[in-house]
Coordinates of C-alpha atoms in Angstrom, one line a residue:
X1 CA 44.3 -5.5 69.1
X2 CA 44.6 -9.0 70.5
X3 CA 43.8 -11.9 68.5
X4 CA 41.3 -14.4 70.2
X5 CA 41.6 -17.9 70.0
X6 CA 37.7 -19.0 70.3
X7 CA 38.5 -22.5 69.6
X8 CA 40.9 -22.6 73.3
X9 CA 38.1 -20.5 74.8
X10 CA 36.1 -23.6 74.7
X11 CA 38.7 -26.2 74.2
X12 CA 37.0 -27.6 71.1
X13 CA 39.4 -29.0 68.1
X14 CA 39.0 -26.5 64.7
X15 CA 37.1 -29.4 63.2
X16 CA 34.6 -29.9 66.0
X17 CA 30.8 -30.3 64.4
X18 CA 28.6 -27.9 65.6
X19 CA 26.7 -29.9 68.2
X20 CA 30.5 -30.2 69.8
X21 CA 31.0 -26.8 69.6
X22 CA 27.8 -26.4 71.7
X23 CA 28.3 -29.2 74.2
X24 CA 32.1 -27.6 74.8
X25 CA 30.1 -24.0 75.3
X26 CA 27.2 -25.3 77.9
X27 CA 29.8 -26.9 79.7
X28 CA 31.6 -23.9 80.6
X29 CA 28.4 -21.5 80.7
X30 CA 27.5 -23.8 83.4
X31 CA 30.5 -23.9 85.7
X32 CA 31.1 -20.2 85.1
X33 CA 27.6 -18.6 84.9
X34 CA 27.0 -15.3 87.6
X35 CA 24.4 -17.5 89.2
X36 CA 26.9 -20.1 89.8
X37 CA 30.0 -17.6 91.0
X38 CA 28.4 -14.4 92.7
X39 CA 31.0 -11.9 92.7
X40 CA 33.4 -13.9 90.9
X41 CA 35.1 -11.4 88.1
X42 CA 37.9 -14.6 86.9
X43 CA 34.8 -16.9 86.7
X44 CA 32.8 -13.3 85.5
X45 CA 35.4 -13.3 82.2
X46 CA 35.6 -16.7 81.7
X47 CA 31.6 -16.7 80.9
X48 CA 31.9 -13.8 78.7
X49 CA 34.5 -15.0 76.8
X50 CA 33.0 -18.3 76.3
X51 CA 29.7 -16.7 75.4
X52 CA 31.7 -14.2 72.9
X53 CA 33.4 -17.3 71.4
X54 CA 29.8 -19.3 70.8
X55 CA 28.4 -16.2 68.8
X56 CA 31.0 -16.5 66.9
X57 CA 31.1 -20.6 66.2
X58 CA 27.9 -21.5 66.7
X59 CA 27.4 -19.6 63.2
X60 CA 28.5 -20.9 60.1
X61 CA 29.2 -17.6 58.3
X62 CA 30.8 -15.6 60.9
X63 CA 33.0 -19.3 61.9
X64 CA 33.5 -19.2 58.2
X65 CA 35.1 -15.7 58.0
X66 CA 37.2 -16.0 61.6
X67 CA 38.4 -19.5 60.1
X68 CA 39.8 -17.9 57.3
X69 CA 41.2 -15.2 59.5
X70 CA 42.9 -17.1 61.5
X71 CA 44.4 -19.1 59.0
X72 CA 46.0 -15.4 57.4
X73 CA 46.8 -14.9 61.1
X74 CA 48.7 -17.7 61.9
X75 CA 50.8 -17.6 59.0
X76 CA 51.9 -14.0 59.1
X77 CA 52.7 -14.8 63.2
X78 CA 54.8 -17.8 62.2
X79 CA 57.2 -15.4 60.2
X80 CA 57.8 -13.3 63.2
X81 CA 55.3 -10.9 63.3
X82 CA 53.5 -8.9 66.7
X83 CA 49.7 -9.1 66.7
X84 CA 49.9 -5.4 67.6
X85 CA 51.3 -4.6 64.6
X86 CA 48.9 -6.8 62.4
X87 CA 46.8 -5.4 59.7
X88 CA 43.2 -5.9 61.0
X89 CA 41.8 -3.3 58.7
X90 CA 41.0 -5.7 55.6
X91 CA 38.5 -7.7 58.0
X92 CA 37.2 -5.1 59.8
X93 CA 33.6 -3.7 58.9
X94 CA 31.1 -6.9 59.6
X95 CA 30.1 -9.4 56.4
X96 CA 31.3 -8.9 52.8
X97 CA 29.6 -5.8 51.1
X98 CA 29.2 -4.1 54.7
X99 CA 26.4 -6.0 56.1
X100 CA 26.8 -6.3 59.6
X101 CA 25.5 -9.9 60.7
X102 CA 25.1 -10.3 64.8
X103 CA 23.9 -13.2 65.9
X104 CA 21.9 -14.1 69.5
X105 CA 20.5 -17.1 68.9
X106 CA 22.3 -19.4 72.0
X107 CA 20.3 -22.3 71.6
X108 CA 18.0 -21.8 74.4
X109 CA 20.4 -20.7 76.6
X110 CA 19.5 -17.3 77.0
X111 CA 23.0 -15.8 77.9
X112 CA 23.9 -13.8 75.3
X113 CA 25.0 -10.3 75.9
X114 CA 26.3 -10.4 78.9
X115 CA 29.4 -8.3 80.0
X116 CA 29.6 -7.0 76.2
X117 CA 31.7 -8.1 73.3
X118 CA 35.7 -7.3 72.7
X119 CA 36.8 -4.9 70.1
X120 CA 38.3 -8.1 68.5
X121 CA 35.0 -9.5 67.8
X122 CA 33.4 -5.8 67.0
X123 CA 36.2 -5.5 64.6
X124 CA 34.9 -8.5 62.3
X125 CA 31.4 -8.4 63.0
X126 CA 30.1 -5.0 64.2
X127 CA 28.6 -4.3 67.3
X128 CA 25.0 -5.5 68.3
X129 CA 22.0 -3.9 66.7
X130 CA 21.6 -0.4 68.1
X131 CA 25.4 -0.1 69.7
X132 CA 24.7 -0.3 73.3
X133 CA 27.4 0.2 75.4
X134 CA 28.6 -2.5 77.9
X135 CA 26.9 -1.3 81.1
X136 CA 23.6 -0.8 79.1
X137 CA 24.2 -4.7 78.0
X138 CA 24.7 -5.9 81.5
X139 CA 21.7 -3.8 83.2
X140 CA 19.7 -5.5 80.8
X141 CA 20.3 -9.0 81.7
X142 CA 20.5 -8.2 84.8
X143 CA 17.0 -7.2 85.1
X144 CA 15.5 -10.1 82.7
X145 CA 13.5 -12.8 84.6
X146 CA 15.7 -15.9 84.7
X147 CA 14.6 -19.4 85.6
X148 CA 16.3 -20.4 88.9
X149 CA 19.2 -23.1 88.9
X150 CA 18.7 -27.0 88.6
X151 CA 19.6 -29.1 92.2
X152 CA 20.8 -32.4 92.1
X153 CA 20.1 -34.4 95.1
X154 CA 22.0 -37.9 95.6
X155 CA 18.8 -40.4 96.6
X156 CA 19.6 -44.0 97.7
X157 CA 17.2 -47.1 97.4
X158 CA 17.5 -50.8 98.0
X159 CA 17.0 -52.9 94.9
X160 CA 13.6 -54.0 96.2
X161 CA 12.6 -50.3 96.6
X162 CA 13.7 -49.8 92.9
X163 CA 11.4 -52.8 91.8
X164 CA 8.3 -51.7 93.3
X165 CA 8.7 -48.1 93.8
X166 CA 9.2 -45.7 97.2
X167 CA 8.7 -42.7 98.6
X168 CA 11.5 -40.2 100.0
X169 CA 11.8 -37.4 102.3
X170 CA 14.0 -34.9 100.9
X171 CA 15.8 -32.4 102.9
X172 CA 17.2 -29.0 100.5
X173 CA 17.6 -25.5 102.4
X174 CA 15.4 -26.3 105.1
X175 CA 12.8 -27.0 103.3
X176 CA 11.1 -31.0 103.5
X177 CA 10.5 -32.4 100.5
X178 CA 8.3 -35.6 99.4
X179 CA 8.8 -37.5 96.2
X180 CA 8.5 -40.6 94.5
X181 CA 10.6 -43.0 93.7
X182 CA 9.1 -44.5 90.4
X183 CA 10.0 -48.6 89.8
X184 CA 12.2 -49.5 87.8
X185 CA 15.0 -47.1 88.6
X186 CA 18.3 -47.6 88.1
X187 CA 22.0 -46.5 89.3
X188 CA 22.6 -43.1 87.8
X189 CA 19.0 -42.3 87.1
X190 CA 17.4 -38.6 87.5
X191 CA 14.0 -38.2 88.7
X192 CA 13.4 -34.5 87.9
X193 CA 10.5 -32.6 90.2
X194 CA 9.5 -30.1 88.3
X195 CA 9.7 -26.3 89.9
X196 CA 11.3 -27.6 93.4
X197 CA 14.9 -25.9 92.3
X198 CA 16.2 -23.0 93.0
X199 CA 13.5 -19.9 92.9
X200 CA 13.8 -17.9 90.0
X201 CA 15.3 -14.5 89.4
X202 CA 13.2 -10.8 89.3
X203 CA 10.1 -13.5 88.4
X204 CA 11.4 -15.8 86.4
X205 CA 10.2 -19.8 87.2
X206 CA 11.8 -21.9 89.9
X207 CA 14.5 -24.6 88.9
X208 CA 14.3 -28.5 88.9
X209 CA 15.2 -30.4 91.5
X210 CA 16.8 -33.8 90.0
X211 CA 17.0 -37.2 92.3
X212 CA 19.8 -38.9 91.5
X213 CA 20.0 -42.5 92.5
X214 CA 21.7 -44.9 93.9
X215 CA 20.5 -48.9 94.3
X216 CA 22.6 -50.0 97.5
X217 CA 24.1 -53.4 96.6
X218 CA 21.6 -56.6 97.2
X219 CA 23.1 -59.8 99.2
X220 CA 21.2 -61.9 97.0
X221 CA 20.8 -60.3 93.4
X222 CA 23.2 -58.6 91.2
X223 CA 21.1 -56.3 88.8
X224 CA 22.5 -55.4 85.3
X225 CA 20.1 -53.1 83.5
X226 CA 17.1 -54.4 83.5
X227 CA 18.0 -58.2 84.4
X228 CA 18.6 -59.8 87.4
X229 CA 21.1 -62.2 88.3
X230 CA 21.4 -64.9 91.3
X231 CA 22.6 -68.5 92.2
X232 CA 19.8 -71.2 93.1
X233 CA 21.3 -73.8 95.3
X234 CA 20.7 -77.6 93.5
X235 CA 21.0 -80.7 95.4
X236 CA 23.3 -83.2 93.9
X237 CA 20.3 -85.8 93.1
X238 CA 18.5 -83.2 91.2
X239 CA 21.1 -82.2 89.4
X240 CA 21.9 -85.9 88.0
X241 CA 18.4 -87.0 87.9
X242 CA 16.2 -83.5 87.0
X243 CA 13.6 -82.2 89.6
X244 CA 11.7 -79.1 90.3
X245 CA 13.6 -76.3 92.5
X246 CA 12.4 -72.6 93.8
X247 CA 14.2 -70.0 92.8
X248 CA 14.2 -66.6 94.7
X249 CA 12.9 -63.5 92.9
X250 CA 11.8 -60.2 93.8
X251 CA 7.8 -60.7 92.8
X252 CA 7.8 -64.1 95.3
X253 CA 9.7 -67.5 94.5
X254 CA 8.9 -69.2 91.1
X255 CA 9.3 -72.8 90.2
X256 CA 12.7 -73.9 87.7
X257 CA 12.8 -77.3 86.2
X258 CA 16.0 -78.3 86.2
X259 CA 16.7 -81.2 83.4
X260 CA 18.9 -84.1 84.3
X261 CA 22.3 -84.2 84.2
X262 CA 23.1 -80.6 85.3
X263 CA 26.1 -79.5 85.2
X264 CA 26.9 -76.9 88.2
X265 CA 27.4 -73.4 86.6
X266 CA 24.5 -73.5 84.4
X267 CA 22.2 -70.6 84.2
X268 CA 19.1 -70.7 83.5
X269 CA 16.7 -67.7 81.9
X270 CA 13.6 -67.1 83.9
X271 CA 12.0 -64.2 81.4
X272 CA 10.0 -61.7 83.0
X273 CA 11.5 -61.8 86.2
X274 CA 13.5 -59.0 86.1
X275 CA 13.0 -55.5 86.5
X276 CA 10.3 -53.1 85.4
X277 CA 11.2 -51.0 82.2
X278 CA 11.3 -47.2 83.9
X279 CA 8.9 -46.1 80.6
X280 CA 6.7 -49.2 81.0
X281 CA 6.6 -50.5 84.3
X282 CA 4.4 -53.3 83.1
X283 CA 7.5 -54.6 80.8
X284 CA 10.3 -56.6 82.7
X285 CA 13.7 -58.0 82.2
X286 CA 14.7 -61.2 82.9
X287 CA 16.2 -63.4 85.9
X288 CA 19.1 -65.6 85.2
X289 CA 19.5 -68.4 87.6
X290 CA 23.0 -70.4 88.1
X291 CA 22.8 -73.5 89.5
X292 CA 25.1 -74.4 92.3
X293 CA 25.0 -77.9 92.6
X294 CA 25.1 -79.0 96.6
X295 CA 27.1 -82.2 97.9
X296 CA 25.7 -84.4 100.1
X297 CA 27.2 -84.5 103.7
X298 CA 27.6 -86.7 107.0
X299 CA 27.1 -90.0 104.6
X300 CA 26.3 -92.9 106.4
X301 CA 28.4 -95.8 105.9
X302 CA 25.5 -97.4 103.4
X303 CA 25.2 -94.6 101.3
X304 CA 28.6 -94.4 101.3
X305 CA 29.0 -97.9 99.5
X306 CA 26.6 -97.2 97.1
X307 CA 28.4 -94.2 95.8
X308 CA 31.7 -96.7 95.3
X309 CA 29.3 -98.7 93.8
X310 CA 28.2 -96.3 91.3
X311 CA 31.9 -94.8 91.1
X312 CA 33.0 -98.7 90.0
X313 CA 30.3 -99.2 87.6
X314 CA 31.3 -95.9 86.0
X315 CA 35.0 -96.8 85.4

């Protein structure tokens, strides 16, 4: 009998915590599930094994008992030894005193059973309650109403569309779709739309459809979370003797007092400017305004001498 090595089944370290352990397993349930790879058998085993290897991690007594297994394991195969010829006889029989423990709890993912379990893992901990066979395993899930699959569907907006909200025709399978783009969105962010996945197997409910979006780039703003970022030109008089300037936002221009003696690069905080929270639209973020200080040009010869005027009195 071969030994199996659950922890490289799901590429999780021997000390992974158990919320690791079932990370590692939805990852692969999802990229090899039957729903995923139709008539797939390589993606087919690769499932089964990393459902097999869950059972058996995701609980602490039987990863307690295959821990210590594979510890006698390892250091009888180190002096030599063929796993054909290994004594599996003192671990055999299920639990300590001959209780059989089985286990199909998957956290909510609903895939145990399927394809059956290897006389490795029978050998340890006995075969599920009332011994079916493989088939009788299979035909079983087969025929158990299963939601349909999540679709992800790549949506993109302008920033000003992700401040105050939009609308979006979505083509998936032929079908047209309309949904709503709430405000406040941001790069990366899923709008899920409940039941417009993929339909659901012998009755069970439809999938999720999940926007995903994308704010295009603005020529004006840079947007970082939930703040906003932009430069507010400043002409040089203002800047040296303070003045009142309008600064660009997305809600209409708002009014900056800019203190004298301004140095260009300064930023000012304009709060509540920003962008809407996407839990409470009616909370914002904030703009930050730089100041780009503006030179005058095409001096006349007058103003000209009053600058090296200034520039001698300053030396």
């Amino acid at each position: 009998m071969e030994y199996k090595d659950y922890y490289k089944v799901l590429g999780a370290n021997r000390s992974a915590s158990e919320e690791e352990i079932r990370k590692a397993y939805r990852k692969l349930a999802r990229k090899y599930h039957p729903d995923v790879n139709p008539n797939n058998k390589e993606a087919a085993e690769r499932f089964k094994d990393a459902n097999e290897a869950y059972q058996v991690l995701s609980d602490a007594g039987k990863r307690a008992k295959y821990d210590q297994l594979g510890s006698s394991y390892e250091q009888w195969q180190q002096t030599g030894g063929d796993a054909r010829g290994f004594d599996w006889s003192q671990w055999s029989g299920g639990q300590p005193g001959g209780q059989r423990v089985y286990t199909t709890d998957l956290g909510g993912e609903g895939l145990g059973g399927l394809g059956g379990f290897s006389d490795f893992f029978e050998s340890l901990f006995g075969a599920p309650p009332g011994g079916t066979t493989t088939g009788t395993r299979r035909r079983a899930f087969s025929q158990a109403p299963r939601p349909g699959q999540d679709v992800e569907h790549e949506v993109e907006v302008s920033l000003e569309e992700a401040f105050s909200g939009a609308r979006r025709i979505v083509e998936m399978e032929g079908r047209r779709l309309e949904a709503n783009v709430p405000p406040g969105v941001r790069t990366g962010s899923r709008v899920r739309l409940k039941g417009l996945g993929g339909p659901g197997i012998n009755g069970g409910p439809s999938g999720d459809l999940y926007m995903r979006i994308k704010v295009r780039e603005h020529p004006q703003f840079e947007q970082r979370d939930g703040d906003l970022y932009t430069e507010v030109a400043v002409d040089l008089y203002t800047a040296v003797l303070g003045g009142s300037v309008s600064v660009p936002s997305l809600s209409g221009a708002v009014r900056l007092n800019v203190p004298a003696e301004t140095q260009n690069g300064r930023s000012f905080r304009l709060r509540g400017q920003g962008m809407p929270s996407p839990r409470k639209p009616e909370e914002r973020g904030d703009l930050y305004a730089k100041v780009k200080v503006v030179l005058p040009q095409a001096l006349s010869e007058q103003e000209r001498e009053l600058f090296r005027s200034l520039a001698q009195a300053r030396a």
